[in-house]
Amino acid sequence: MAWFYPVFATATSTETASPTLILAGVLLTLIVIYFASKVGGELCSRIGLPAVLGELVGGVVIGVSALKLVIFPEGGLSGDESLIIQFLETTANLEPSSAEKVFDTVSEVISIFSELGVIILLFEIGLESDLKELIRVGPSASVVAVAGVVVPFALGTFGLDYFFHLPLIPSIFAGAALTATSIGITAKVLAELGQLSSKEGQIIIGAAVLDDILGIIVLAVVASLAKTGEIQISQIVYLIISAGAFLIGAILIGRLISPWLVGLVNQMKTRGDILITGLIFAFTLAYIANVIQLEAILGAFAAGLILAETEKRKELEEQIIPVADMFVPIFFVCVGAKTDLSVLNPAVPSNREGLIIASFLIVVAIIGKVVAGFTIWAQPEVNRLAVGVGMIPRGEVGLVFAGVGAASGALSPATDAAIIVMVIVTTFVAPPLLKLVFKEPVPTTETETKVN
Amino acid sequence: MAWFYPVFATATSTETASPTLILAGVLLTLIVIYFASKVGGELCSRIGLPAVLGELVGGVVIGVSALKLVIFPEGGLSGDESLIIQFLETTANLEPSSAEKVFDTVSEVISIFSELGVIILLFEIGLESDLKELIRVGPSASVVAVAGVVVPFALGTFGLDYFFHLPLIPSIFAGAALTATSIGITAKVLAELGQLSSKEGQIIIGAAVLDDILGIIVLAVVASLAKTGEIQISQIVYLIISAGAFLIGAILIGRLISPWLVGLVNQMKTRGDILITGLIFAFTLAYIANVIQLEAILGAFAAGLILAETEKRKELEEQIIPVADMFVPIFFVCVGAKTDLSVLNPAVPSNREGLIIASFLIVVAIIGKVVAGFTIWAQPEVNRLAVGVGMIPRGEVGLVFAGVGAASGALSPATDAAIIVMVIVTTFVAPPLLKLVFKEPVPTTETETKVN
């Protein structure tokens, strides 16, 4: 019954798949995702691990590697393999003929929710960050970011070439994948540990943001290298200029218009005044960052930073927290659900070469970022190990390298699998390591931040 | 750049439309929707009209009737006509070849957001309602609901048959469309007026919920009548039993498990404990209501009612408000955006017959529901006019009748247009009328509810 999907504009109803079935699929997927995130998060926090690790693991359990409740068509999977689609066929009269359409649409919707999740997470992180502190730690963060790109890249590329006799292009690709930092996972763990506004936290966030920009540039370089065999200088120059212009421009212009935004909000009389104004601002910067080929999350982070300087910071933060609680778990669970652990199975002979290369990449991945942390000089009070460890998780960013590399044909299946294994391991070991290196006992943070 | 849409499971990337373009389209559409909702809502609340009317009008301005920024493919429209798609083609390198796919996917995502909007609205309304009060006003609400179905149906069907000499089946269809009540619009206006928990408010909500169920039954009857020429008794019996079993079962079982849910939440240590538990509960009941061919919003409302009886009510309400502020405007703006005002243009000769029939339907629509309000007996303190006026808006529910009727071929274009005009007028006049009939001056409610 197509109750809430009215055929308003004209009165002929000829959808290819019933909209109520799509709604049913989305509701069911969200229920499963929330359930996995809470069970995983609670179990992890009980055994002293960060909750976000539990959300990732919860995602693995319901995802392609295990229960196949939440799977996505990008992996070459079809709706027949999704338990949720099968459940809809049993409970909701879903016809097999429209199952594929429902599966595709539900997956698209959940993917957008997941992307909005990381956008809202970075908006919240921006709101909780301090622009002045970020500028103050800017030099340290820049050095850490550059070292965190150069050291893993050099070690990885050289090592694969020298020890494993890989051709140059795949070595460069794998080296490039080592440069990434998943700002989402690190920021979430820092927030859980109550370390977001510490000096280490701000250095990590600053370095991770810069690393994101450097990662986009590195990816552009290696992708054009793989495709054409040469480096397109013009594209790199464009990316550097647009990234710099965007971040500086957004913050300068944003600071000019934010008092006007606050004035506007003060004039408003209807519900959701601060929240909707904040979201319009964040989504606009996210959109701009997206279309100039940066990342939407950079725009959302900049928006958060700018609004953090206004008098509305606290009120906006209070309202964004429930929204983040609703959206952010979808992102982490989906990252877990998309992780295919079958590449880790050593019983499959073809995985073994990949696992050996992966072991090397993991070592380089961890050493490279930890070394980057130790480039901070003349600040003995900074926990430099923590900064390095904070840069370890590659998360979704590292996988883009694997994806682009495989699509370009430059990577052998073993190298591709090795990159994926490296990404999985760094992503999953970073949260507990990070908790370990922030030595101070912070037993109350979890409960402090719990009730908002 | 497909940054946050990693090709996790395998590493081959062969999407038909770039996921970043879909994200860009969703972000842009949300920006436009939020902008329209705030401008419309603020302007309306300044001239003393309910903010929700402004959101509807804002939707009309950006929708199919005017700017064509937010349009939907169900109306037979294609992506070329969407200004947002054209904007993406200019700013975000969207290729015309994948424009249609991006348009379809963005529309699907926004439609799901809109449906989640009304689900979350009804969950919030349920949380703010009082089950005991609803049961106390149950007899009055039942009488109002039944009278509000019988009177407009009888007047409408008889009048069209007698005065306009329409055949019986179209007369019955138009009569059936008159029976609907849009619970979303009424509930939102009541909340804005601070009248949700008044006796009138609870009678209206109770009657609107019952009317929703009656509407589903009436639709099933007339749809099978139009299709087969006869009434399928078995289907009607099924609907009545499933609706009754669902509402009573959900509330009884829900009250049994809600103390256990509260206990579970008290054990939780991670962020979002109450909100995510509440959403899992609401989405589960919404899913069940959806698959047994009731409406998802009935499940969400029942979930809200049940959780309203727990000690977590206040905390959950505080956290659901920002989520509602984010989602609910999408629903109202989309209702406006899908409203095609071209059927109101008397300069088009073919519209005139429809407009004449529409005038009759509008009169019957208003009289029928107002009469229903006056069936409340022996309770002189109840504002019976307000109850009747609260039932006037047909909203999206009435349009389903027009859609199903047109699709079945039973309705002539003039009758179909007349139903749509009746729905538009009742939907748009109800909010100001409702504000008028609640005579007590409530100048502070808007500001009271503003800052949450």
mmCIF file of N, CA, C and O in Angstrom, chain A residues 254-330:
data_model
loop_
_atom_site.group_PDB
_atom_site.id
_atom_site.type_symbol
_atom_site.label_atom_id
_atom_site.label_comp_id
_atom_site.label_asym_id
_atom_site.label_seq_id
_atom_site.Cartn_x
_atom_site.Cartn_y
_atom_site.Cartn_z
ATOM 1 N N GLY A 254 33.792 32.100 6.089
ATOM 2 C CA GLY A 254 32.914 31.571 7.127
ATOM 3 C C GLY A 254 32.937 32.438 8.377
ATOM 4 O O GLY A 254 31.889 32.709 8.977
ATOM 5 N N ARG A 255 34.126 32.908 8.771
ATOM 6 C CA ARG A 255 34.197 33.745 9.966
ATOM 7 C C ARG A 255 33.527 35.085 9.737
ATOM 8 O O ARG A 255 33.031 35.700 10.692
ATOM 9 N N LEU A 256 33.536 35.538 8.476
ATOM 10 C CA LEU A 256 32.850 36.797 8.182
ATOM 11 C C LEU A 256 31.339 36.638 8.271
ATOM 12 O O LEU A 256 30.648 37.529 8.769
ATOM 13 N N ILE A 257 30.824 35.510 7.746
ATOM 14 C CA ILE A 257 29.362 35.393 7.712
ATOM 15 C C ILE A 257 28.791 34.741 8.959
ATOM 16 O O ILE A 257 27.588 34.819 9.189
ATOM 17 N N SER A 258 29.629 34.125 9.799
ATOM 18 C CA SER A 258 29.043 33.427 10.943
ATOM 19 C C SER A 258 28.342 34.376 11.936
ATOM 20 O O SER A 258 27.306 33.995 12.486
ATOM 21 N N PRO A 259 28.845 35.610 12.172
ATOM 22 C CA PRO A 259 28.072 36.497 13.054
ATOM 23 C C PRO A 259 26.690 36.804 12.484
ATOM 24 O O PRO A 259 25.697 36.895 13.211
ATOM 25 N N TRP A 260 26.642 36.908 11.146
ATOM 26 C CA TRP A 260 25.374 37.174 10.490
ATOM 27 C C TRP A 260 24.445 35.969 10.641
ATOM 28 O O TRP A 260 23.240 36.130 10.899
ATOM 29 N N LEU A 261 25.000 34.767 10.533
ATOM 30 C CA LEU A 261 24.202 33.552 10.743
ATOM 31 C C LEU A 261 23.639 33.507 12.161
ATOM 32 O O LEU A 261 22.477 33.167 12.372
ATOM 33 N N VAL A 262 24.501 33.872 13.142
ATOM 34 C CA VAL A 262 24.049 33.864 14.533
ATOM 35 C C VAL A 262 22.918 34.871 14.719
ATOM 36 O O VAL A 262 21.910 34.589 15.374
ATOM 37 N N GLY A 263 23.073 36.047 14.099
ATOM 38 C CA GLY A 263 22.019 37.059 14.174
ATOM 39 C C GLY A 263 20.715 36.536 13.597
ATOM 40 O O GLY A 263 19.628 36.747 14.153
ATOM 41 N N LEU A 264 20.837 35.826 12.488
ATOM 42 C CA LEU A 264 19.670 35.256 11.825
ATOM 43 C C LEU A 264 18.975 34.250 12.741
ATOM 44 O O LEU A 264 17.755 34.268 12.902
ATOM 45 N N VAL A 265 19.783 33.371 13.350
ATOM 46 C CA VAL A 265 19.216 32.360 14.241
ATOM 47 C C VAL A 265 18.505 33.034 15.414
ATOM 48 O O VAL A 265 17.425 32.602 15.830
ATOM 49 N N ASN A 266 19.088 34.117 15.930
ATOM 50 C CA ASN A 266 18.466 34.814 17.049
ATOM 51 C C ASN A 266 17.111 35.400 16.685
ATOM 52 O O ASN A 266 16.274 35.622 17.550
ATOM 53 N N GLN A 267 16.922 35.690 15.389
ATOM 54 C CA GLN A 267 15.653 36.237 14.919
ATOM 55 C C GLN A 267 14.593 35.148 14.744
ATOM 56 O O GLN A 267 13.419 35.460 14.626
ATOM 57 N N MET A 268 15.019 33.908 14.665
ATOM 58 C CA MET A 268 14.073 32.851 14.284
ATOM 59 C C MET A 268 13.160 32.474 15.438
ATOM 60 O O MET A 268 13.547 32.519 16.597
ATOM 61 N N LYS A 269 11.933 32.075 15.063
ATOM 62 C CA LYS A 269 10.936 31.766 16.074
ATOM 63 C C LYS A 269 10.465 30.318 15.992
ATOM 64 O O LYS A 269 9.628 29.904 16.786
ATOM 65 N N THR A 270 10.924 29.564 15.020
ATOM 66 C CA THR A 270 10.402 28.204 14.866
ATOM 67 C C THR A 270 11.422 27.180 15.337
ATOM 68 O O THR A 270 12.600 27.472 15.489
ATOM 69 N N ARG A 271 10.908 25.982 15.546
ATOM 70 C CA ARG A 271 11.736 24.888 16.048
ATOM 71 C C ARG A 271 12.866 24.544 15.080
ATOM 72 O O ARG A 271 12.731 24.682 13.886
ATOM 73 N N GLY A 272 13.970 24.070 15.640
ATOM 74 C CA GLY A 272 15.068 23.614 14.795
ATOM 75 C C GLY A 272 15.881 24.748 14.202
ATOM 76 O O GLY A 272 16.605 24.554 13.231
ATOM 77 N N ASP A 273 15.769 25.940 14.773
ATOM 78 C CA ASP A 273 16.437 27.102 14.179
ATOM 79 C C ASP A 273 17.944 26.928 14.092
ATOM 80 O O ASP A 273 18.540 27.077 13.025
ATOM 81 N N ILE A 274 18.572 26.579 15.226
ATOM 82 C CA ILE A 274 20.025 26.447 15.232
ATOM 83 C C ILE A 274 20.460 25.227 14.426
ATOM 84 O O ILE A 274 21.380 25.285 13.614
ATOM 85 N N LEU A 275 19.771 24.120 14.668
ATOM 86 C CA LEU A 275 20.182 22.873 14.033
ATOM 87 C C LEU A 275 20.099 22.974 12.510
ATOM 88 O O LEU A 275 21.040 22.621 11.801
ATOM 89 N N ILE A 276 18.963 23.460 12.012
ATOM 90 C CA ILE A 276 18.786 23.500 10.556
ATOM 91 C C ILE A 276 19.759 24.506 9.927
ATOM 92 O O ILE A 276 20.356 24.244 8.882
ATOM 93 N N THR A 277 19.956 25.656 10.588
ATOM 94 C CA THR A 277 20.923 26.623 10.064
ATOM 95 C C THR A 277 22.318 25.997 10.027
ATOM 96 O O THR A 277 23.043 26.132 9.034
ATOM 97 N N GLY A 278 22.678 25.295 11.106
ATOM 98 C CA GLY A 278 23.976 24.629 11.143
ATOM 99 C C GLY A 278 24.105 23.582 10.050
ATOM 100 O O GLY A 278 25.148 23.481 9.389
ATOM 101 N N LEU A 279 23.040 22.807 9.845
ATOM 102 C CA LEU A 279 23.103 21.765 8.819
ATOM 103 C C LEU A 279 23.195 22.365 7.426
ATOM 104 O O LEU A 279 23.922 21.850 6.566
ATOM 105 N N ILE A 280 22.438 23.452 7.197
ATOM 106 C CA ILE A 280 22.532 24.103 5.876
ATOM 107 C C ILE A 280 23.979 24.530 5.627
ATOM 108 O O ILE A 280 24.550 24.296 4.560
ATOM 109 N N PHE A 281 24.586 25.134 6.651
ATOM 110 C CA PHE A 281 25.969 25.607 6.522
ATOM 111 C C PHE A 281 26.922 24.431 6.272
ATOM 112 O O PHE A 281 27.748 24.464 5.349
ATOM 113 N N ALA A 282 26.783 23.372 7.064
ATOM 114 C CA ALA A 282 27.682 22.213 6.935
ATOM 115 C C ALA A 282 27.497 21.524 5.589
ATOM 116 O O ALA A 282 28.476 21.170 4.919
ATOM 117 N N PHE A 283 26.241 21.344 5.178
ATOM 118 C CA PHE A 283 25.994 20.651 3.909
ATOM 119 C C PHE A 283 26.480 21.495 2.732
ATOM 120 O O PHE A 283 26.940 20.959 1.724
ATOM 121 N N THR A 284 26.372 22.820 2.852
ATOM 122 C CA THR A 284 26.835 23.677 1.756
ATOM 123 C C THR A 284 28.345 23.541 1.586
ATOM 124 O O THR A 284 28.843 23.334 0.469
ATOM 125 N N LEU A 285 29.090 23.631 2.697
ATOM 126 C CA LEU A 285 30.542 23.488 2.578
ATOM 127 C C LEU A 285 30.908 22.067 2.138
ATOM 128 O O LEU A 285 31.852 21.877 1.359
ATOM 129 N N ALA A 286 30.158 21.066 2.620
ATOM 130 C CA ALA A 286 30.421 19.687 2.196
ATOM 131 C C ALA A 286 30.190 19.555 0.696
ATOM 132 O O ALA A 286 30.969 18.913 -0.017
ATOM 133 N N TYR A 287 29.126 20.184 0.214
ATOM 134 C CA TYR A 287 28.829 20.126 -1.219
ATOM 135 C C TYR A 287 29.952 20.768 -2.031
ATOM 136 O O TYR A 287 30.427 20.208 -3.022
ATOM 137 N N ILE A 288 30.384 21.950 -1.587
ATOM 138 C CA ILE A 288 31.443 22.644 -2.334
ATOM 139 C C ILE A 288 32.713 21.796 -2.347
ATOM 140 O O ILE A 288 33.337 21.594 -3.395
ATOM 141 N N ALA A 289 33.088 21.272 -1.175
ATOM 142 C CA ALA A 289 34.296 20.443 -1.112
ATOM 143 C C ALA A 289 34.156 19.234 -2.024
ATOM 144 O O ALA A 289 35.099 18.842 -2.715
ATOM 145 N N ASN A 290 32.966 18.661 -2.060
ATOM 146 C CA ASN A 290 32.713 17.493 -2.900
ATOM 147 C C ASN A 290 32.888 17.829 -4.379
ATOM 148 O O ASN A 290 33.571 17.098 -5.100
ATOM 149 N N VAL A 291 32.302 18.935 -4.829
ATOM 150 C CA VAL A 291 32.329 19.197 -6.270
ATOM 151 C C VAL A 291 33.678 19.727 -6.746
ATOM 152 O O VAL A 291 33.982 19.622 -7.924
ATOM 153 N N ILE A 292 34.505 20.290 -5.849
ATOM 154 C CA ILE A 292 35.836 20.674 -6.322
ATOM 155 C C ILE A 292 36.810 19.512 -6.136
ATOM 156 O O ILE A 292 38.024 19.691 -6.116
ATOM 157 N N GLN A 293 36.270 18.315 -6.035
ATOM 158 C CA GLN A 293 37.036 17.067 -5.986
ATOM 159 C C GLN A 293 37.852 16.878 -4.719
ATOM 160 O O GLN A 293 38.758 16.072 -4.669
ATOM 161 N N LEU A 294 37.518 17.657 -3.686
ATOM 162 C CA LEU A 294 38.029 17.314 -2.359
ATOM 163 C C LEU A 294 37.009 16.355 -1.756
ATOM 164 O O LEU A 294 36.238 15.744 -2.463
ATOM 165 N N GLU A 295 36.989 16.265 -0.438
ATOM 166 C CA GLU A 295 36.014 15.384 0.176
ATOM 167 C C GLU A 295 34.965 16.176 0.925
ATOM 168 O O GLU A 295 35.273 17.181 1.566
ATOM 169 N N ALA A 296 33.743 15.652 0.900
ATOM 170 C CA ALA A 296 32.644 16.302 1.611
ATOM 171 C C ALA A 296 32.980 16.486 3.093
ATOM 172 O O ALA A 296 32.646 17.517 3.684
ATOM 173 N N ILE A 297 33.690 15.503 3.686
ATOM 174 C CA ILE A 297 33.951 15.596 5.123
ATOM 175 C C ILE A 297 34.848 16.782 5.468
ATOM 176 O O ILE A 297 34.749 17.335 6.558
ATOM 177 N N LEU A 298 35.717 17.191 4.529
ATOM 178 C CA LEU A 298 36.552 18.356 4.802
ATOM 179 C C LEU A 298 35.686 19.600 4.944
ATOM 180 O O LEU A 298 35.927 20.455 5.807
ATOM 181 N N GLY A 299 34.665 19.710 4.095
ATOM 182 C CA GLY A 299 33.753 20.843 4.187
ATOM 183 C C GLY A 299 32.990 20.842 5.496
ATOM 184 O O GLY A 299 32.837 21.879 6.157
ATOM 185 N N ALA A 300 32.520 19.660 5.890
ATOM 186 C CA ALA A 300 31.765 19.565 7.138
ATOM 187 C C ALA A 300 32.646 19.916 8.334
ATOM 188 O O ALA A 300 32.206 20.598 9.271
ATOM 189 N N PHE A 301 33.905 19.469 8.292
ATOM 190 C CA PHE A 301 34.836 19.794 9.374
ATOM 191 C C PHE A 301 35.077 21.299 9.443
ATOM 192 O O PHE A 301 35.026 21.898 10.531
ATOM 193 N N ALA A 302 35.299 21.914 8.288
ATOM 194 C CA ALA A 302 35.502 23.373 8.258
ATOM 195 C C ALA A 302 34.281 24.092 8.812
ATOM 196 O O ALA A 302 34.410 25.053 9.585
ATOM 197 N N ALA A 303 33.093 23.625 8.443
ATOM 198 C CA ALA A 303 31.869 24.257 8.935
ATOM 199 C C ALA A 303 31.800 24.164 10.460
ATOM 200 O O ALA A 303 31.439 25.132 11.145
ATOM 201 N N GLY A 304 32.151 22.997 10.992
ATOM 202 C CA GLY A 304 32.142 22.831 12.442
ATOM 203 C C GLY A 304 33.133 23.763 13.119
ATOM 204 O O GLY A 304 32.803 24.421 14.121
ATOM 205 N N LEU A 305 34.329 23.853 12.556
ATOM 206 C CA LEU A 305 35.354 24.750 13.105
ATOM 207 C C LEU A 305 34.874 26.192 13.168
ATOM 208 O O LEU A 305 35.099 26.902 14.157
ATOM 209 N N ILE A 306 34.235 26.628 12.081
ATOM 210 C CA ILE A 306 33.785 28.027 12.009
ATOM 211 C C ILE A 306 32.694 28.286 13.046
ATOM 212 O O ILE A 306 32.747 29.267 13.794
ATOM 213 N N LEU A 307 31.698 27.367 13.102
ATOM 214 C CA LEU A 307 30.589 27.585 14.037
ATOM 215 C C LEU A 307 31.034 27.398 15.488
ATOM 216 O O LEU A 307 30.396 27.930 16.403
ATOM 217 N N ALA A 308 32.141 26.675 15.699
ATOM 218 C CA ALA A 308 32.649 26.500 17.065
ATOM 219 C C ALA A 308 33.102 27.835 17.652
ATOM 220 O O ALA A 308 33.190 27.982 18.869
ATOM 221 N N GLU A 309 33.382 28.804 16.774
ATOM 222 C CA GLU A 309 33.852 30.093 17.267
ATOM 223 C C GLU A 309 32.713 31.040 17.612
ATOM 224 O O GLU A 309 32.960 32.140 18.085
ATOM 225 N N THR A 310 31.478 30.620 17.361
ATOM 226 C CA THR A 310 30.348 31.505 17.646
ATOM 227 C C THR A 310 29.777 31.207 19.035
ATOM 228 O O THR A 310 30.093 30.183 19.644
ATOM 229 N N GLU A 311 28.906 32.094 19.497
ATOM 230 C CA GLU A 311 28.294 31.907 20.811
ATOM 231 C C GLU A 311 27.301 30.745 20.826
ATOM 232 O O GLU A 311 26.868 30.310 21.897
ATOM 233 N N LYS A 312 26.936 30.260 19.636
ATOM 234 C CA LYS A 312 25.941 29.182 19.557
ATOM 235 C C LYS A 312 26.573 27.802 19.657
ATOM 236 O O LYS A 312 25.872 26.793 19.569
ATOM 237 N N ARG A 313 27.899 27.742 19.808
ATOM 238 C CA ARG A 313 28.594 26.466 19.797
ATOM 239 C C ARG A 313 27.942 25.419 20.684
ATOM 240 O O ARG A 313 27.615 24.320 20.255
ATOM 241 N N LYS A 314 27.734 25.801 21.945
ATOM 242 C CA LYS A 314 27.271 24.817 22.910
ATOM 243 C C LYS A 314 25.877 24.288 22.560
ATOM 244 O O LYS A 314 25.615 23.080 22.575
ATOM 245 N N GLU A 315 25.000 25.245 22.196
ATOM 246 C CA GLU A 315 23.632 24.858 21.881
ATOM 247 C C GLU A 315 23.589 23.954 20.645
ATOM 248 O O GLU A 315 22.880 22.948 20.611
ATOM 249 N N LEU A 316 24.377 24.330 19.642
ATOM 250 C CA LEU A 316 24.413 23.540 18.416
ATOM 251 C C LEU A 316 24.976 22.151 18.692
ATOM 252 O O LEU A 316 24.465 21.143 18.195
ATOM 253 N N GLU A 317 26.033 22.111 19.510
ATOM 254 C CA GLU A 317 26.649 20.829 19.845
ATOM 255 C C GLU A 317 25.633 19.903 20.520
ATOM 256 O O GLU A 317 25.541 18.728 20.197
ATOM 257 N N GLU A 318 24.868 20.469 21.464
ATOM 258 C CA GLU A 318 23.867 19.661 22.158
ATOM 259 C C GLU A 318 22.841 19.067 21.199
ATOM 260 O O GLU A 318 22.353 17.964 21.407
ATOM 261 N N GLN A 319 22.509 19.860 20.162
ATOM 262 C CA GLN A 319 21.495 19.365 19.231
ATOM 263 C C GLN A 319 22.077 18.439 18.191
ATOM 264 O O GLN A 319 21.362 17.598 17.636
ATOM 265 N N ILE A 320 23.365 18.603 17.888
ATOM 266 C CA ILE A 320 23.958 17.738 16.864
ATOM 267 C C ILE A 320 24.263 16.364 17.445
ATOM 268 O O ILE A 320 24.355 15.378 16.704
ATOM 269 N N ILE A 321 24.410 16.265 18.766
ATOM 270 C CA ILE A 321 24.800 14.981 19.357
ATOM 271 C C ILE A 321 23.768 13.878 19.094
ATOM 272 O O ILE A 321 24.133 12.796 18.630
ATOM 273 N N PRO A 322 22.458 14.121 19.332
ATOM 274 C CA PRO A 322 21.516 13.039 19.001
ATOM 275 C C PRO A 322 21.508 12.709 17.512
ATOM 276 O O PRO A 322 21.379 11.531 17.135
ATOM 277 N N VAL A 323 21.666 13.734 16.671
ATOM 278 C CA VAL A 323 21.696 13.479 15.228
ATOM 279 C C VAL A 323 22.905 12.612 14.887
ATOM 280 O O VAL A 323 22.812 11.651 14.117
ATOM 281 N N ALA A 324 24.052 12.940 15.507
ATOM 282 C CA ALA A 324 25.251 12.130 15.281
ATOM 283 C C ALA A 324 25.055 10.716 15.821
ATOM 284 O O ALA A 324 25.441 9.738 15.179
ATOM 285 N N ASP A 325 24.433 10.598 16.984
ATOM 286 C CA ASP A 325 24.195 9.264 17.555
ATOM 287 C C ASP A 325 23.351 8.407 16.621
ATOM 288 O O ASP A 325 23.463 7.189 16.606
ATOM 289 N N MET A 326 22.491 9.064 15.848
ATOM 290 C CA MET A 326 21.633 8.323 14.930
ATOM 291 C C MET A 326 22.380 7.944 13.652
ATOM 292 O O MET A 326 22.161 6.866 13.102
ATOM 293 N N PHE A 327 23.234 8.849 13.144
ATOM 294 C CA PHE A 327 23.846 8.631 11.827
ATOM 295 C C PHE A 327 25.216 7.959 11.882
ATOM 296 O O PHE A 327 25.547 7.160 11.024
ATOM 297 N N VAL A 328 26.043 8.341 12.872
ATOM 298 C CA VAL A 328 27.443 7.914 12.849
ATOM 299 C C VAL A 328 27.595 6.388 12.944
ATOM 300 O O VAL A 328 28.409 5.811 12.221
ATOM 301 N N PRO A 329 26.795 5.699 13.811
ATOM 302 C CA PRO A 329 26.957 4.239 13.858
ATOM 303 C C PRO A 329 26.728 3.583 12.501
ATOM 304 O O PRO A 329 27.327 2.553 12.205
ATOM 305 N N ILE A 330 25.862 4.186 11.679
ATOM 306 C CA ILE A 330 25.596 3.590 10.361
ATOM 307 C C ILE A 330 26.892 3.551 9.555
ATOM 308 O O ILE A 330 27.190 2.571 8.872
#
